[in-house]
DNA sequence: GTGGGGAGTTTTTTT
DNA sequence: AACTCCCCAC
């Protein structure tokens, strides 16, 4: 590797961070300032110049995607295989520690990971058993409470409960803690907390890892929560360095426990730390950066940072005031079509929005205009019902005591084991302190179940035992295939009516493919006396953990050139030449809930807007609607305060030009600003509707006043401009 | 065990 | 408006 060439390609600030001496560092990396590049090059520098081995380094990210990308870029840059280097998410690294040191962590060897869905089920079950009133203590809130406490590093015994509600919650937490321990279940927050406690309470282990990791590098540091920060501080040994890379202005996850304070106090906690600011932006035009800088300057308590570019200032930011969300969608889609007509690609365009509900209107319009699009977000592959059913069978094969898995498939597909039987099993398990599996076996052999129930439960037990035995010597994907067929899960979902069943079967097939391609990267632990079996089960266990920790993409990657649609949160870290931010209205963005929650939340919304703006490379559009249907009701909306926080000289109000619009088939219904519904419905008109007039040509309805046939319409005609016409007299034809 | 009907909910998302 | 959850009837 030519280190000199790499270093020369960096700017001064980047170079300072990459080639820094071995001390703690805080790298404040503005949007588009080459953050990942610095991280990757720093590691390369440590390996090539400072003489470290990959074994000495630990790189932590938040998402699996980011971890994969980092490893990939490093391997490409160095031309090395970096399997010995720890690169992963807080959760995957914690998981690794716990699997390796399960005894010291006081966990059963085959502990299972609970995803949030399973966690909620466990909590609901538990509350039923405890007889807790779920009106006063909603299970979702209990889950929120428990995770929140764990994220703060607090065990049930340490909860500071004030008031009846919190005391109740704390009791649920304590019972939940006990049940998870008993069943060998570990939720997401528990992975981190347990790993932290493992290191804290096992000095030799801590020393070992502190000595090993000479350098710890963290990405997206502004998103760390209390627990993650404690984890980092513990793992950084007396002779190690921590490099935290992040951007306080892009901290947008406070609502789920991220502590922006962590980045703000970093240099106090690590007193020798140097701060490097990366402010030169390689992504956006000067105009876009000026707007971003101006917006974020309205926040308080910033560490301070100003983005700049030596590139062109580019086009102004366009602001469009739509009549309603349909008009907004049409405006956006029109411009995208124009972009494509001018030779651009659809994938260069991104539509960003605050909440998922906004995607529907946009989708409908794209669909109608036959513009291919891709939506990010939504249900992920390993979270789908049919996939979770399949995984539950596999989990039972690995660990018979896994109660959530047992409950999920005991009667899926239906095999005549109803609530009554299940309740008996639960009662027995509870009274004897057994797992459901044990309870089932003992009740069968003790003759405590009668008739059909006994037969069915026995058959279920035998099924699992047989599958376990038969699948053991098989390759992983054949194990899964066997399970899908012999449990009749495939048939069960195949006979579900409608497209749903079809899709589920497809997904199950997809699961087999995914397993076939799965490379567990296992250290080969096969013993001489041919215990291939052990190896086969270990592979399955790895696969199951990975499926839970990385729930997969929302949808299979499509090669088609498509418009990119996602929430502002999802867009963080991405960039697009052409960006639309839709629904920039008070109440929606900033969201009403954030406005009500106070200044901190509002500042977070502003950071979210900052994130959105800085996604744009060349051209940015902000759109807002005067009227928007939310929860089935029309609301009048004011433009967002964020728009007025942008310097006016950077903005350009988009004049309505109906001529750029193509006709769309909005359902002919009018319920807007007093326009008479019945009258208008007859002719199929509504505000925002495009119409044609024999004399004035094509135009678009801007306003409606009055009632019945006397309704006055303000129409902006392409050729002759704005005109007031009376509905009853004007020969208007809707353009659909 | 399924399906219909009524009531209640409704930001943002990863692990 | 659209979705989930829960209860009740078949």
Short mmCIF file of N, CA, C and O in Angstrom, two decimals, chain A residues 324-331 333-334 337 359-373 662-668 686 688-690 735-736:
data_model
loop_
_atom_site.label_atom_id
_atom_site.label_comp_id
_atom_site.label_asym_id
_atom_site.label_seq_id
_atom_site.Cartn_x
_atom_site.Cartn_y
_atom_site.Cartn_z
N UNK A 324 -52.42 20.90 -1.79
CA UNK A 324 -52.66 19.77 -0.91
C UNK A 324 -51.61 18.72 -1.23
O UNK A 324 -50.73 18.94 -2.06
N UNK A 325 -51.71 17.58 -0.58
CA UNK A 325 -50.65 16.59 -0.76
C UNK A 325 -50.64 15.98 -2.16
O UNK A 325 -49.60 15.58 -2.66
N UNK A 326 -51.82 15.97 -2.82
CA UNK A 326 -51.83 15.45 -4.19
C UNK A 326 -51.07 16.37 -5.14
O UNK A 326 -50.30 15.93 -5.97
N UNK A 327 -51.34 17.64 -4.93
CA UNK A 327 -50.66 18.63 -5.77
C UNK A 327 -49.16 18.58 -5.52
O UNK A 327 -48.35 18.65 -6.44
N UNK A 328 -48.81 18.43 -4.27
CA UNK A 328 -47.40 18.33 -3.91
C UNK A 328 -46.75 17.14 -4.62
O UNK A 328 -45.68 17.26 -5.24
N UNK A 329 -47.43 16.00 -4.57
CA UNK A 329 -46.90 14.79 -5.19
C UNK A 329 -46.76 14.99 -6.70
O UNK A 329 -45.74 14.63 -7.30
N UNK A 330 -47.77 15.60 -7.27
CA UNK A 330 -47.73 15.80 -8.71
C UNK A 330 -46.57 16.71 -9.11
O UNK A 330 -45.85 16.45 -10.07
N UNK A 331 -46.38 17.74 -8.33
CA UNK A 331 -45.28 18.66 -8.59
C UNK A 331 -43.94 17.92 -8.58
O UNK A 331 -43.12 18.05 -9.49
N UNK A 333 -43.35 14.66 -8.85
CA UNK A 333 -43.23 13.64 -9.89
C UNK A 333 -43.00 14.28 -11.25
O UNK A 333 -42.20 13.80 -12.06
N UNK A 334 -43.66 15.41 -11.49
CA UNK A 334 -43.43 16.14 -12.74
C UNK A 334 -41.96 16.48 -12.91
O UNK A 334 -41.38 16.28 -13.96
N UNK A 337 -39.88 13.50 -13.68
CA UNK A 337 -40.04 13.08 -15.08
C UNK A 337 -39.26 14.01 -16.02
O UNK A 337 -38.67 13.56 -16.99
N UNK A 359 -45.82 8.71 2.48
CA UNK A 359 -45.35 8.05 1.27
C UNK A 359 -46.52 7.62 0.37
O UNK A 359 -46.36 7.48 -0.82
N UNK A 360 -47.71 7.46 0.96
CA UNK A 360 -48.79 6.88 0.18
C UNK A 360 -49.20 7.71 -1.03
O UNK A 360 -49.26 7.22 -2.15
N UNK A 361 -49.45 9.00 -0.78
CA UNK A 361 -49.85 9.87 -1.88
C UNK A 361 -48.76 9.93 -2.95
O UNK A 361 -49.04 9.90 -4.15
N UNK A 362 -47.53 10.00 -2.48
CA UNK A 362 -46.41 10.06 -3.42
C UNK A 362 -46.36 8.79 -4.26
O UNK A 362 -46.21 8.83 -5.48
N UNK A 363 -46.55 7.68 -3.58
CA UNK A 363 -46.55 6.39 -4.27
C UNK A 363 -47.64 6.32 -5.33
O UNK A 363 -47.41 5.88 -6.44
N UNK A 364 -48.85 6.73 -4.93
CA UNK A 364 -49.96 6.67 -5.86
C UNK A 364 -49.66 7.46 -7.12
O UNK A 364 -49.91 7.01 -8.22
N UNK A 365 -49.09 8.63 -6.91
CA UNK A 365 -48.79 9.48 -8.06
C UNK A 365 -47.69 8.86 -8.93
O UNK A 365 -47.80 8.85 -10.16
N UNK A 366 -46.68 8.32 -8.31
CA UNK A 366 -45.61 7.68 -9.07
C UNK A 366 -46.14 6.48 -9.85
O UNK A 366 -45.81 6.27 -11.02
N UNK A 367 -47.00 5.74 -9.19
CA UNK A 367 -47.60 4.56 -9.81
C UNK A 367 -48.40 4.95 -11.05
O UNK A 367 -48.28 4.35 -12.11
N UNK A 368 -49.21 6.00 -10.86
CA UNK A 368 -50.07 6.46 -11.94
C UNK A 368 -49.25 6.92 -13.13
O UNK A 368 -49.60 6.71 -14.26
N UNK A 369 -48.15 7.59 -12.81
CA UNK A 369 -47.31 8.10 -13.89
C UNK A 369 -46.30 7.06 -14.34
O UNK A 369 -45.41 7.35 -15.13
N UNK A 370 -46.40 5.88 -13.77
CA UNK A 370 -45.53 4.78 -14.14
C UNK A 370 -44.05 5.11 -13.99
O UNK A 370 -43.24 4.84 -14.87
N UNK A 371 -43.76 5.75 -12.88
CA UNK A 371 -42.36 6.04 -12.57
C UNK A 371 -41.90 5.01 -11.54
O UNK A 371 -42.45 4.94 -10.45
N UNK A 372 -40.92 4.20 -11.87
CA UNK A 372 -40.45 3.19 -10.91
C UNK A 372 -39.86 3.87 -9.67
O UNK A 372 -39.19 4.89 -9.78
N UNK A 373 -40.17 3.29 -8.52
CA UNK A 373 -39.65 3.88 -7.29
C UNK A 373 -39.28 2.77 -6.33
O UNK A 373 -39.69 1.63 -6.49
N UNK A 662 -48.57 17.20 -16.02
CA UNK A 662 -49.32 16.31 -16.88
C UNK A 662 -50.60 15.96 -16.14
O UNK A 662 -50.62 15.97 -14.92
N UNK A 663 -51.65 15.69 -16.87
CA UNK A 663 -52.90 15.36 -16.20
C UNK A 663 -52.79 14.11 -15.35
O UNK A 663 -52.10 13.17 -15.70
N UNK A 664 -53.45 14.14 -14.22
CA UNK A 664 -53.50 12.96 -13.38
C UNK A 664 -54.96 12.70 -13.06
O UNK A 664 -55.79 13.59 -13.13
N UNK A 665 -55.26 11.48 -12.69
CA UNK A 665 -56.65 11.18 -12.40
C UNK A 665 -56.90 11.22 -10.91
O UNK A 665 -56.94 10.20 -10.25
N UNK A 666 -57.03 12.41 -10.40
CA UNK A 666 -57.43 12.53 -9.01
C UNK A 666 -58.89 12.14 -8.93
O UNK A 666 -59.66 12.43 -9.83
N UNK A 667 -59.26 11.44 -7.90
CA UNK A 667 -60.67 11.07 -7.77
C UNK A 667 -61.49 12.34 -7.69
O UNK A 667 -61.15 13.27 -6.95
N UNK A 668 -62.54 12.42 -8.45
CA UNK A 668 -63.31 13.65 -8.46
C UNK A 668 -64.08 13.83 -7.16
O UNK A 668 -65.18 13.36 -7.02
N UNK A 686 -61.71 19.78 -8.20
CA UNK A 686 -61.25 20.09 -6.86
C UNK A 686 -60.06 21.03 -6.97
O UNK A 686 -59.46 21.18 -8.03
N UNK A 688 -56.55 22.31 -7.09
CA UNK A 688 -55.36 21.60 -7.51
C UNK A 688 -55.61 20.81 -8.79
O UNK A 688 -54.70 20.35 -9.44
N UNK A 689 -56.88 20.72 -9.13
CA UNK A 689 -57.28 19.97 -10.31
C UNK A 689 -56.89 20.73 -11.59
O UNK A 689 -56.98 21.95 -11.66
N UNK A 690 -56.48 19.99 -12.57
CA UNK A 690 -56.21 20.62 -13.85
C UNK A 690 -57.45 20.53 -14.73
O UNK A 690 -58.11 19.50 -14.77
N UNK A 735 -59.15 17.65 -16.61
CA UNK A 735 -58.12 16.94 -17.36
C UNK A 735 -57.65 15.76 -16.52
O UNK A 735 -57.01 15.94 -15.50
N UNK A 736 -57.99 14.59 -16.97
CA UNK A 736 -57.60 13.44 -16.15
C UNK A 736 -56.80 12.43 -16.94
O UNK A 736 -57.19 12.00 -17.97
#
